[in-house]
Structures are given as structure tokens and as C-alpha cells.
Amino acid sequence: MTLTELKYIVAVARVKHFGHAAEACFVAQPTLSVAIRKLEEELGVVIFERGGSEISITPLGLQIVAQAERVLEQTATIREIANQNKDPLAGPLRLGIIYTIGPYLLPPLVKTIIDRVPQMPLVLQENFTVRLLELLRQGELDAAIMALPFQEHGLMVQPLYDEEFVVALPKDHAWADRKNIRAEDLKSETMLLLGNGHCFRDQVLEVCPEMSRFSTTGDGIARTFEGSSLETIRHMVASGIGITALPRASVPDLDTKDGNLRYIPFSTPRPSRRVVIAWRKSFTRIAAIESVRQAVLACGLPGVSFLPDAKVIEG
């Protein structure tokens, strides 16, 4: 039994697909499949039921996968214990960040870290919240910057800032001169949303639940289109395809009238999200986490409310 085999079964359990798990582990599918079959033979149990394209986990397999996750986390802890007498600011910090924060926070954050703690380079990974949580718990990441809510079990969480949402419109839209827009008004518009897997999509759907229903009757949302990134959606709005909601930090100047876009705040109460930094309870380089937090607070993101005195939350 090897740690690599344990990583493979955890990956398959997450995506329920051998091919996708192999891609996530950066190996060929036959390599992953042979390793998992070898582990099953060694243990004398069936972890995964294979049925064509359908993969399910056996009841015993669920227990084995859960234990494998704990073993991988403890392995990361061993490395951290070995390094705890060293300078916590010396050496790379593996930092994850979700797609809808990375493009706007990372440029000033990386520059600030280089200026303040050049001995601690950031090893960065952008991904979905669910994937970052998995990498955290497996010890593949040291910390992650995400938006609440998410399952906090086994993690320490400290708020960084609150960020309101704004509406992006084509410049010739009928609402372009409004001072604000009510969330309930969005149901009459063609909305452009991020695809499944993005937590920001879920947060926008909470603002206007009608968006989750595709309708052409005029009773609910007229149409929805899904994009792979906020910048793709922004360009689609500029071309007149529809409107969208964006996080405030993605809009440098809310009052700009240049180009083909207009940005309008929501009416009170304005929808928002809380952005946090999370790390494992067993992670020992707390000074490194604090350095990242202080660097974020110094980044001066537009329109966000920083939380310099926020307390650590134990999940």
C-alpha cells in the first residue's frame, strides 16, 4: 500500500470517474486503474463497483476512502512537524484561490508578498472551492482563499473582506442611467451566469432564485447563458447579449462610462459575499498565514470592506 494509491482512490471517490481522476492526478488512466486494482487485491476488498461508465463506492470502500483522506492529511502534518523549528516565513507557501477572486487579488497580492517576504514565494493554484478543500485536507495546499459558505470541518478560517455584487449592463441598456437596481428586477432580463462548479454562480442564484429556472414564457428569467469565466461574461455583456452580476473587486471604477459597459449597484440590502483564508488545524506555519492575510489587507482592492480585526473561526 502506498500514499500514491491512497491519493488515487480519494480522487476517484471525488469525481466518480477513472479518467477524470487520472487527469486530476496527472497520470494516465491505465496507471491509475492498475494501481487501484492492485490495492483492492492487496486488501482483498472491492472499493469501487464498475458498471460501464457508472462508478459507485461500496459501503466498505467509503470507510477506506475516509481513512485514506485522514492518512494523507496526517502525512502532511508529519512534514509540517519536521519544519516547525525552521523559520515559518522561509520556503514556499502553497496557496489556492477560487477562479472568481484570483484574477483581481493575485496581481497585487503577489507583488506585496515579494516586497514584504521575498523568502516566502507563493505556489499558486486556481480552482473550484470543492477542489481546493480537497487539496487542503490532503495536504497538497497549505492555505486557500475562498468565499463562504463551505464545509469548515477540520479547518481554521479567518475572514479577509466583504465584497458587494454589482450589475453589469451594455451601455445602451434601458437601465444604464439608474442609480441602483433591485435584485427582483433581474428575472425579466437575459442573464449571463458562470457554469456549474463556481460558487459565485450559486451566490448570484441566491440573489435571484428565478435565474435557476429556464423559461421563455416571460414568467421567470427570459434566458440564461453560462460562461467559463467572469471576463468571458463581461465581454458578452459588452456585446449586448445580456446582463450579469459581478463581484465588486472585478470593477476598478464603478462610475466609469468608457467602453461598452455600465456598472450599477444593487438596491439595499446589497448582496455580497465574505472572502476568507482557510488552513488545516494542524498547519504550523501560522506566521506565514498571517503574512498572507496582512498582504491581502494591504492590496487596496476597489470597493471591498476589509476586516482587519476578524477573529479566527475553528471549524
Coordinates of C-alpha atoms in Angstrom, one line a residue:
M1 CA 0.0 0.0 0.0
T2 CA 1.4 3.4 -1.0
L3 CA 0.4 7.0 -0.5
T4 CA 0.1 7.3 -4.2
E5 CA -2.6 4.6 -4.3
L6 CA -4.4 6.3 -1.5
K7 CA -4.4 9.6 -3.4
Y8 CA -5.8 7.7 -6.4
I9 CA -8.8 6.2 -4.6
V10 CA -9.6 9.6 -3.0
A11 CA -9.6 11.2 -6.4
V12 CA -11.9 8.5 -7.9
A13 CA -14.2 8.8 -5.0
R14 CA -14.5 12.5 -5.5
V15 CA -15.3 12.5 -9.3
K16 CA -16.8 9.0 -9.7
H17 CA -14.8 8.6 -12.9
F18 CA -11.4 6.9 -13.5
G19 CA -10.5 9.1 -16.5
H20 CA -11.2 12.4 -14.7
A21 CA -9.5 11.2 -11.6
A22 CA -6.4 10.3 -13.7
E23 CA -6.4 13.8 -15.2
A24 CA -6.6 15.4 -11.7
C25 CA -3.6 13.2 -10.6
F26 CA -1.6 13.9 -13.7
V27 CA -1.3 10.2 -14.7
A28 CA -2.6 8.0 -17.5
Q29 CA -5.9 6.3 -16.8
P30 CA -4.4 2.8 -17.1
T31 CA -1.7 3.7 -14.5
L32 CA -4.4 4.8 -12.0
S33 CA -6.7 1.9 -12.8
V34 CA -3.9 -0.7 -12.3
A35 CA -2.8 0.9 -9.0
I36 CA -6.3 0.8 -7.6
R37 CA -6.9 -2.8 -8.7
K38 CA -3.6 -3.7 -7.1
L39 CA -4.7 -2.0 -3.8
E40 CA -8.0 -3.8 -3.9
E41 CA -6.3 -7.2 -4.4
E42 CA -3.9 -6.5 -1.6
L43 CA -6.7 -5.6 0.8
G44 CA -9.0 -8.4 -0.5
V45 CA -11.9 -6.0 -0.9
V46 CA -13.8 -4.1 -3.6
I47 CA -13.6 -0.4 -3.2
F48 CA -15.4 0.7 -6.4
E49 CA -18.2 -1.0 -8.3
R50 CA -17.6 -0.7 -12.0
G51 CA -20.5 -0.8 -14.3
G52 CA -19.8 0.7 -17.7
S53 CA -19.5 4.4 -17.3
E54 CA -21.1 4.2 -13.8
I55 CA -18.8 4.0 -10.8
S56 CA -20.0 3.7 -7.2
I57 CA -18.3 3.2 -3.9
T58 CA -19.0 0.1 -1.9
P59 CA -20.0 0.6 1.8
L60 CA -16.6 -0.8 2.9
G61 CA -15.0 1.4 0.2
L62 CA -16.5 4.5 1.8
Q63 CA -14.8 3.6 5.1
I64 CA -11.4 3.0 3.3
V65 CA -11.6 6.3 1.4
A66 CA -12.4 8.2 4.6
Q67 CA -9.4 6.7 6.3
A68 CA -7.2 7.4 3.3
E69 CA -8.2 11.0 3.5
R70 CA -7.1 11.1 7.1
V71 CA -3.8 9.3 6.3
L72 CA -3.0 11.9 3.6
E73 CA -3.7 14.7 6.0
Q74 CA -1.5 13.2 8.7
T75 CA 1.3 12.7 6.2
A76 CA 1.2 16.4 5.5
T77 CA 1.3 17.0 9.3
I78 CA 4.5 15.0 9.6
R79 CA 6.2 17.3 7.1
E80 CA 4.9 20.3 9.0
I81 CA 6.2 19.0 12.3
A82 CA 9.6 18.4 10.7
N83 CA 9.7 22.0 9.6
Q84 CA 8.2 23.7 12.7
N85 CA 11.6 24.6 14.2
K86 CA 12.5 26.4 11.0
D87 CA 11.7 30.0 10.0
P88 CA 7.9 29.8 9.2
L89 CA 8.4 32.5 6.6
A90 CA 11.2 30.7 4.9
G91 CA 10.2 28.5 1.9
P92 CA 7.3 28.3 -0.4
L93 CA 3.7 28.6 0.7
R94 CA 1.2 26.6 -1.4
L95 CA -1.8 28.9 -1.8
G96 CA -5.1 28.1 -3.5
I97 CA -7.7 30.6 -4.7
I98 CA -11.0 30.4 -6.4
Y99 CA -11.4 31.5 -10.0
T100 CA -13.6 34.5 -9.3
I101 CA -11.1 36.0 -6.9
G102 CA -7.7 35.1 -8.4
P103 CA -7.6 37.5 -11.4
Y104 CA -8.3 40.5 -9.2
L105 CA -6.5 39.7 -6.0
L106 CA -3.4 37.8 -7.2
P107 CA -1.6 40.6 -9.1
P108 CA -1.4 43.0 -6.1
L109 CA -1.0 40.1 -3.6
V110 CA 2.0 38.5 -5.3
K111 CA 3.7 41.9 -5.6
T112 CA 3.1 42.7 -2.0
I113 CA 4.4 39.3 -0.8
I114 CA 7.5 39.7 -2.9
D115 CA 8.1 43.1 -1.4
R116 CA 7.4 42.1 2.2
V117 CA 8.5 38.4 2.5
P118 CA 10.7 37.6 -0.6
Q119 CA 11.9 34.5 1.2
M120 CA 8.3 33.0 1.0
P121 CA 7.4 32.6 -2.7
L122 CA 3.8 31.7 -3.3
V123 CA 3.0 28.5 -5.2
L124 CA -0.4 29.3 -6.6
Q125 CA -3.4 27.2 -7.8
E126 CA -6.7 28.5 -9.0
N127 CA -9.6 26.0 -8.8
F128 CA -13.2 25.4 -7.6
T129 CA -14.0 25.6 -3.9
V130 CA -14.7 21.9 -3.6
R131 CA -11.3 21.0 -5.2
L132 CA -9.4 23.5 -3.1
L133 CA -11.0 22.0 0.1
E134 CA -9.9 18.5 -1.0
L135 CA -6.3 19.7 -1.7
L136 CA -6.2 21.4 1.7
R137 CA -7.4 18.3 3.6
Q138 CA -4.9 16.1 1.6
G139 CA -2.0 18.4 2.5
E140 CA -1.5 19.4 -1.2
L141 CA -2.2 23.0 -0.3
D142 CA -1.2 25.0 2.8
A143 CA -4.0 27.6 2.6
A144 CA -6.8 28.7 0.3
I145 CA -8.6 32.0 -0.3
M146 CA -12.3 31.3 -0.9
A147 CA -15.8 32.7 -0.3
L148 CA -18.2 31.5 2.3
P149 CA -20.2 29.3 2.8
F150 CA -18.3 26.0 2.6
Q151 CA -17.8 23.0 4.9
E152 CA -15.3 24.1 7.6
H153 CA -14.8 20.8 9.3
G154 CA -11.2 20.4 10.3
L155 CA -10.2 23.9 9.1
M156 CA -9.3 27.2 10.6
V157 CA -10.9 30.1 8.9
Q158 CA -10.2 33.8 9.1
P159 CA -12.3 36.5 7.3
L160 CA -10.4 38.9 5.0
Y161 CA -13.1 41.2 3.5
D162 CA -16.7 41.6 2.5
E163 CA -17.5 42.2 -1.2
E164 CA -20.7 43.5 -2.7
F165 CA -22.1 42.5 -6.1
V166 CA -22.8 45.0 -8.9
V167 CA -24.8 44.7 -12.1
A168 CA -23.0 45.0 -15.4
L169 CA -25.1 46.3 -18.4
P170 CA -24.4 47.2 -22.0
K171 CA -24.0 50.9 -22.3
D172 CA -27.3 51.3 -24.3
H173 CA -29.4 49.2 -21.9
A174 CA -32.6 50.9 -20.6
W175 CA -31.2 50.7 -17.0
A176 CA -27.9 52.3 -17.9
D177 CA -28.7 55.6 -16.1
R178 CA -30.2 54.1 -13.0
K179 CA -28.7 54.8 -9.6
N180 CA -29.4 51.2 -8.4
I181 CA -31.2 48.0 -9.4
R182 CA -33.4 45.8 -7.4
A183 CA -32.5 42.1 -7.3
E184 CA -36.0 41.1 -8.2
D185 CA -35.9 43.1 -11.5
L186 CA -33.2 40.7 -12.9
K187 CA -35.8 38.0 -13.5
S188 CA -37.0 39.9 -16.6
E189 CA -33.6 40.0 -18.2
T190 CA -31.3 37.7 -20.2
M191 CA -28.8 36.8 -17.5
L192 CA -25.2 35.6 -18.1
L193 CA -24.0 33.2 -15.4
L194 CA -20.9 31.2 -14.6
G195 CA -21.2 27.5 -15.2
N196 CA -21.8 24.8 -12.6
G197 CA -19.0 24.4 -10.0
H198 CA -18.4 28.1 -9.5
C199 CA -19.5 29.2 -6.0
F200 CA -20.1 32.7 -7.3
R201 CA -22.9 31.3 -9.6
D202 CA -24.6 29.8 -6.5
Q203 CA -24.3 33.2 -4.7
V204 CA -25.9 35.0 -7.6
L205 CA -28.7 32.5 -7.8
E206 CA -29.4 33.2 -4.1
V207 CA -29.9 36.8 -5.0
C208 CA -32.5 36.0 -7.7
P209 CA -33.7 32.4 -7.4
E210 CA -35.8 32.8 -10.6
M211 CA -32.5 32.6 -12.5
S212 CA -32.2 28.9 -11.7
R213 CA -35.3 28.1 -13.9
F214 CA -35.0 28.3 -17.7
S215 CA -38.1 29.9 -19.0
T216 CA -39.2 31.5 -22.3
T217 CA -42.7 32.4 -21.1
G218 CA -41.9 35.7 -19.6
D219 CA -43.0 34.4 -16.1
G220 CA -39.4 33.9 -15.0
I221 CA -36.0 34.5 -16.3
A222 CA -36.2 35.1 -20.0
R223 CA -33.0 33.2 -20.9
T224 CA -29.7 32.3 -19.3
F225 CA -26.3 31.7 -20.8
E226 CA -23.4 30.2 -19.0
G227 CA -19.8 31.2 -19.3
S228 CA -16.5 29.7 -18.2
S229 CA -15.1 32.9 -16.6
L230 CA -16.2 36.3 -15.4
E231 CA -14.1 38.0 -18.1
T232 CA -15.8 36.0 -20.9
I233 CA -19.1 37.0 -19.5
R234 CA -18.1 40.7 -19.2
H235 CA -17.2 40.7 -23.0
M236 CA -20.5 39.0 -23.8
V237 CA -22.4 41.7 -21.8
A238 CA -20.4 44.4 -23.7
S239 CA -21.5 42.9 -27.0
G240 CA -25.2 43.3 -25.9
I241 CA -26.1 39.6 -25.3
G242 CA -27.4 40.2 -21.8
I243 CA -26.5 41.5 -18.3
T244 CA -24.8 39.9 -15.4
A245 CA -23.7 40.3 -11.7
L246 CA -20.1 40.8 -10.9
P247 CA -18.0 40.9 -7.7
R248 CA -17.1 44.5 -6.8
A249 CA -13.3 43.9 -6.9
S250 CA -13.6 43.0 -10.6
V251 CA -14.8 46.6 -11.4
P252 CA -11.9 49.0 -10.8
D253 CA -14.1 52.1 -11.4
L254 CA -17.8 51.8 -10.6
D255 CA -18.6 55.2 -12.2
T256 CA -16.8 54.6 -15.5
K257 CA -18.7 55.4 -18.7
D258 CA -15.9 54.3 -21.0
G259 CA -16.3 51.5 -23.4
N260 CA -19.5 49.4 -23.9
L261 CA -20.3 48.7 -20.2
R262 CA -22.1 50.4 -17.3
Y263 CA -21.9 49.2 -13.7
I264 CA -24.9 49.8 -11.4
P265 CA -25.1 48.9 -7.6
F266 CA -27.8 46.8 -6.2
S267 CA -30.5 48.4 -4.1
T268 CA -30.2 47.9 -0.3
P269 CA -29.8 45.3 1.1
R270 CA -27.0 44.8 -1.4
P271 CA -26.0 41.2 -2.0
S272 CA -22.4 40.4 -1.0
R273 CA -20.0 37.6 -0.2
R274 CA -17.4 37.1 2.6
V275 CA -13.9 36.2 1.4
V276 CA -11.8 34.2 3.9
I277 CA -8.5 32.4 4.2
A278 CA -8.6 28.8 5.4
W279 CA -5.9 26.3 6.5
R280 CA -5.7 23.0 8.3
K281 CA -5.8 22.9 12.1
S282 CA -2.6 21.0 12.1
F283 CA -0.7 23.5 9.9
T284 CA 2.1 25.0 12.0
R285 CA 3.3 28.0 9.9
I286 CA 0.8 30.4 11.3
A287 CA 3.1 33.3 10.8
A288 CA 3.0 32.6 7.1
I289 CA -0.8 32.7 7.1
E290 CA -0.7 36.0 8.9
S291 CA 1.8 37.4 6.4
V292 CA -0.7 36.5 3.5
R293 CA -3.6 38.0 5.5
Q294 CA -1.7 41.3 6.1
A295 CA -0.7 41.4 2.4
V296 CA -4.3 40.9 1.3
L297 CA -5.4 43.8 3.6
A298 CA -2.7 46.0 2.0
C299 CA -3.8 45.2 -1.6
G300 CA -6.4 48.0 -1.7
L301 CA -9.0 46.1 -3.7
P302 CA -11.6 48.5 -5.1
G303 CA -15.0 48.7 -3.3
V304 CA -14.4 45.9 -0.7
S305 CA -14.7 46.2 3.1
F306 CA -11.6 44.8 4.7
L307 CA -11.9 43.1 8.1
P308 CA -8.5 43.6 9.8
D309 CA -9.8 42.6 13.3
A310 CA -11.7 39.5 12.2
K311 CA -11.2 36.5 14.6
V312 CA -10.2 33.0 13.6
I313 CA -13.0 30.6 13.3
E314 CA -12.4 26.9 14.2
G315 CA -14.4 24.5 12.0

